[in-house]
Amino acid sequence: MSTNPLLADLPLFPLHTVLFPGGRLPLKIFEARYLDMARACLREGTPFGVCLLKSGNEIASPGDPSVPESIGCLAEITQCDVDTFGMLLIQARGTTRFRLLSHRVEPSNLLVGVAETIGDDAQLEDAEALVKFGACAEVLERIIDAIKARDPKDLPFNEPFLLDDPTWVSNRLSEILPIPMRARQKLMELEDAAARIDVVHHYMQQHQLL
């Protein structure tokens, strides 16, 4: 039986994107169900859950319900603004992964789930994994330096840059490499940093990025 904390009545935001722990998520919110959700999260200081869409659309469509993947990532709102048209502009940050146990559709069409959190990655132990991690960290550092030299505002992730953390490095590479979305979802689901490092290292070798 799992001992991971349960999250009841977790508001869900299914999207055509994968959010990783530590990742940045800018959103433009205009649908009433998500405006209400964001206001409640801001008021109560609670997260919402981001899931990749398995089927359906991001925008509510009668007779075409949104079906989320069963593993997603909690998001906390770090910045919020309103544009001249009343659209809510938020910046959110990925925190902890979760596994959906069930979900339902509220009368407002907002998806709400019961979920359990997923623990931190198993860390690297063997020498081969550490060598691959070092190579991946060097590539990511070069990418960061190149973007900062061009325009720091273009950086797709927030400081601090945890280049000595295998989970952080593998998550950031998984976000920025041109990997198909379903494969990116599988990378996010991995609970072993060495396994994720192995996949991104192999991808970069294949595409001559190492």
Coordinates of C-alpha atoms in Angstrom, one line a residue:
M1 CA 0.0 0.0 0.0
S2 CA 1.4 3.4 -1.0
T3 CA 2.4 5.8 1.8
N4 CA 2.7 8.8 -0.5
P5 CA 0.5 11.8 0.5
L6 CA -3.0 11.9 -1.1
L7 CA -4.3 15.0 -2.8
A8 CA -8.1 15.2 -2.8
D9 CA -10.0 17.6 -5.1
L10 CA -6.9 18.5 -7.1
P11 CA -7.9 20.9 -10.0
L12 CA -6.4 19.6 -13.2
F13 CA -5.2 21.6 -16.3
P14 CA -4.7 19.2 -19.2
L15 CA -2.4 20.7 -21.8
H16 CA -0.5 19.7 -25.0
T17 CA 2.7 20.0 -23.0
V18 CA 4.6 18.2 -20.3
L19 CA 5.6 20.0 -17.1
F20 CA 8.6 18.7 -15.1
P21 CA 9.5 19.4 -11.5
G22 CA 11.5 22.7 -11.5
G23 CA 10.1 23.6 -14.9
R24 CA 8.6 26.9 -16.0
L25 CA 5.1 27.2 -17.3
P26 CA 3.7 30.4 -18.7
L27 CA -0.1 30.4 -19.3
K28 CA -2.6 32.7 -20.8
I29 CA -5.9 31.9 -19.1
F30 CA -9.3 33.1 -20.5
E31 CA -11.7 30.2 -19.9
A32 CA -14.0 30.7 -16.9
R33 CA -13.2 27.3 -15.4
Y34 CA -9.5 28.1 -15.3
L35 CA -9.9 31.7 -14.3
D36 CA -11.8 30.5 -11.2
M37 CA -9.2 27.7 -10.6
A38 CA -6.3 30.2 -10.8
R39 CA -8.1 32.7 -8.5
A40 CA -8.8 29.9 -5.9
C41 CA -5.1 28.7 -6.1
L42 CA -3.9 32.3 -5.5
R43 CA -6.3 32.9 -2.7
E44 CA -5.6 29.6 -0.9
G45 CA -1.9 29.2 -1.8
T46 CA -2.6 25.8 -3.3
P47 CA -1.2 24.1 -6.5
F48 CA -3.0 22.8 -9.5
G49 CA -2.1 19.7 -11.5
V50 CA -0.8 19.8 -15.1
C51 CA -1.2 16.7 -17.2
L52 CA -0.5 16.0 -20.8
L53 CA -3.7 15.5 -22.8
K54 CA -4.2 11.9 -23.8
S55 CA -7.2 12.9 -25.9
G56 CA -9.6 15.8 -26.3
N57 CA -8.8 19.5 -26.5
E58 CA -7.4 22.1 -24.2
I59 CA -10.5 24.3 -24.8
A60 CA -13.8 22.8 -23.6
S61 CA -15.8 21.2 -26.4
P62 CA -19.3 19.6 -25.9
G63 CA -19.1 15.9 -26.4
D64 CA -15.3 15.8 -26.6
P65 CA -14.1 15.5 -23.0
S66 CA -10.4 16.1 -22.1
V67 CA -8.7 12.9 -21.0
P68 CA -5.5 13.5 -19.1
E69 CA -2.4 11.2 -18.7
S70 CA -2.4 9.5 -15.3
I71 CA 0.9 11.0 -14.2
G72 CA 1.4 14.8 -14.1
C73 CA 3.2 17.5 -12.1
L74 CA 1.9 19.9 -9.5
A75 CA 2.3 23.6 -10.5
E76 CA 2.4 26.6 -8.1
I77 CA 1.7 30.1 -9.4
T78 CA 4.7 32.3 -9.0
Q79 CA 3.5 35.4 -10.9
C80 CA 0.2 36.7 -12.0
D81 CA -1.0 39.7 -14.1
V82 CA -4.1 40.7 -16.1
D83 CA -3.9 42.1 -19.6
T84 CA -6.1 44.8 -21.1
F85 CA -8.6 42.2 -22.4
G86 CA -9.1 40.5 -19.0
M87 CA -6.9 37.6 -19.8
L88 CA -5.0 36.2 -16.8
L89 CA -1.2 35.9 -17.5
I90 CA 0.5 33.6 -15.0
Q91 CA 3.9 32.1 -14.5
A92 CA 3.8 28.7 -12.8
R93 CA 6.6 26.4 -11.6
G94 CA 6.5 22.6 -11.5
T95 CA 7.0 21.1 -8.1
T96 CA 6.1 17.5 -7.4
R97 CA 4.9 14.7 -9.7
F98 CA 1.6 13.0 -8.9
R99 CA -0.3 9.9 -10.0
L100 CA -4.0 10.3 -10.7
L101 CA -6.1 7.7 -9.0
S102 CA -9.4 9.0 -10.3
H103 CA -10.9 12.1 -11.8
R104 CA -14.3 13.7 -12.5
V105 CA -15.7 16.6 -14.4
E106 CA -17.3 19.4 -12.4
P107 CA -20.4 21.3 -13.6
S108 CA -18.0 24.1 -14.6
N109 CA -16.2 21.5 -16.9
L110 CA -13.1 21.7 -14.7
L111 CA -11.4 18.4 -14.2
V112 CA -10.8 17.5 -10.6
G113 CA -8.8 14.5 -9.4
V114 CA -7.7 12.4 -6.5
A115 CA -4.0 11.8 -6.7
E116 CA -1.0 10.6 -4.8
T117 CA 2.4 12.3 -4.9
I118 CA 5.4 10.6 -6.4
G119 CA 8.7 10.7 -4.5
D120 CA 12.0 12.1 -5.6
D121 CA 14.1 10.3 -8.2
A122 CA 16.5 7.5 -7.2
Q123 CA 19.9 9.0 -7.5
L124 CA 23.0 8.0 -9.5
E125 CA 25.3 5.4 -8.1
D126 CA 27.3 3.6 -10.7
A127 CA 30.3 5.1 -12.4
E128 CA 28.9 4.8 -16.0
A129 CA 25.8 6.8 -15.0
L130 CA 28.0 9.5 -13.4
V131 CA 30.1 9.8 -16.6
K132 CA 27.0 10.2 -18.7
F133 CA 25.6 12.8 -16.3
G134 CA 28.8 14.8 -16.5
A135 CA 28.6 14.9 -20.3
C136 CA 24.9 15.9 -20.1
A137 CA 25.7 18.7 -17.6
E138 CA 28.4 20.1 -19.8
V139 CA 26.0 20.3 -22.8
L140 CA 23.4 22.0 -20.7
E141 CA 25.9 24.5 -19.3
R142 CA 27.0 25.4 -22.9
I143 CA 23.4 25.9 -23.9
I144 CA 22.7 28.1 -20.9
D145 CA 25.9 30.2 -21.5
A146 CA 25.0 30.6 -25.2
I147 CA 21.5 31.8 -24.4
K148 CA 22.7 34.2 -21.7
A149 CA 25.2 35.6 -24.1
R150 CA 22.5 36.3 -26.7
D151 CA 19.7 37.5 -24.3
P152 CA 19.2 36.3 -20.7
K153 CA 15.5 36.9 -21.1
D154 CA 15.3 34.0 -23.5
L155 CA 16.4 31.5 -20.9
P156 CA 13.7 28.8 -20.7
F157 CA 14.3 28.0 -17.0
N158 CA 14.8 29.7 -13.8
E159 CA 17.9 30.1 -11.6
P160 CA 19.5 28.6 -9.6
F161 CA 21.0 26.4 -12.3
L162 CA 21.6 23.1 -10.4
L163 CA 24.2 21.7 -12.8
D164 CA 25.4 19.2 -10.1
D165 CA 21.9 17.7 -9.7
P166 CA 21.2 14.8 -12.1
T167 CA 17.4 15.2 -11.7
W168 CA 17.5 18.9 -12.5
V169 CA 19.9 18.4 -15.5
S170 CA 17.9 15.5 -17.0
N171 CA 14.6 17.4 -16.5
R172 CA 15.9 20.5 -18.2
L173 CA 17.4 18.6 -21.2
S174 CA 14.1 16.7 -21.5
E175 CA 12.3 20.0 -21.8
I176 CA 14.4 21.7 -24.4
L177 CA 15.5 18.8 -26.7
P178 CA 13.2 18.3 -29.7
I179 CA 11.7 15.1 -28.3
P180 CA 8.2 13.9 -29.3
M181 CA 5.6 14.9 -26.6
R182 CA 4.7 11.3 -25.7
A183 CA 8.4 10.4 -25.3
R184 CA 8.8 13.5 -23.1
Q185 CA 5.9 12.3 -21.0
K186 CA 7.7 8.9 -20.5
L187 CA 10.8 10.7 -19.4
M188 CA 8.9 12.8 -16.9
E189 CA 7.4 9.6 -15.5
L190 CA 10.7 7.9 -14.9
E191 CA 11.5 7.6 -11.1
D192 CA 15.2 7.0 -11.7
A193 CA 17.5 9.9 -12.6
A194 CA 20.1 7.5 -14.1
A195 CA 17.4 6.1 -16.5
R196 CA 16.5 9.6 -17.7
I197 CA 20.1 10.6 -18.0
D198 CA 20.7 7.4 -20.1
V199 CA 17.9 8.3 -22.5
V200 CA 18.9 11.9 -23.1
H201 CA 22.6 11.0 -23.3
H202 CA 21.7 8.4 -26.0
Y203 CA 19.5 11.0 -27.8
M204 CA 22.3 13.6 -27.9
Q205 CA 24.8 11.0 -29.1
Q206 CA 22.5 10.0 -31.9
H207 CA 22.1 13.6 -32.9
Q208 CA 25.8 14.5 -32.5
L209 CA 25.2 16.9 -29.7
L210 CA 27.9 15.3 -27.5

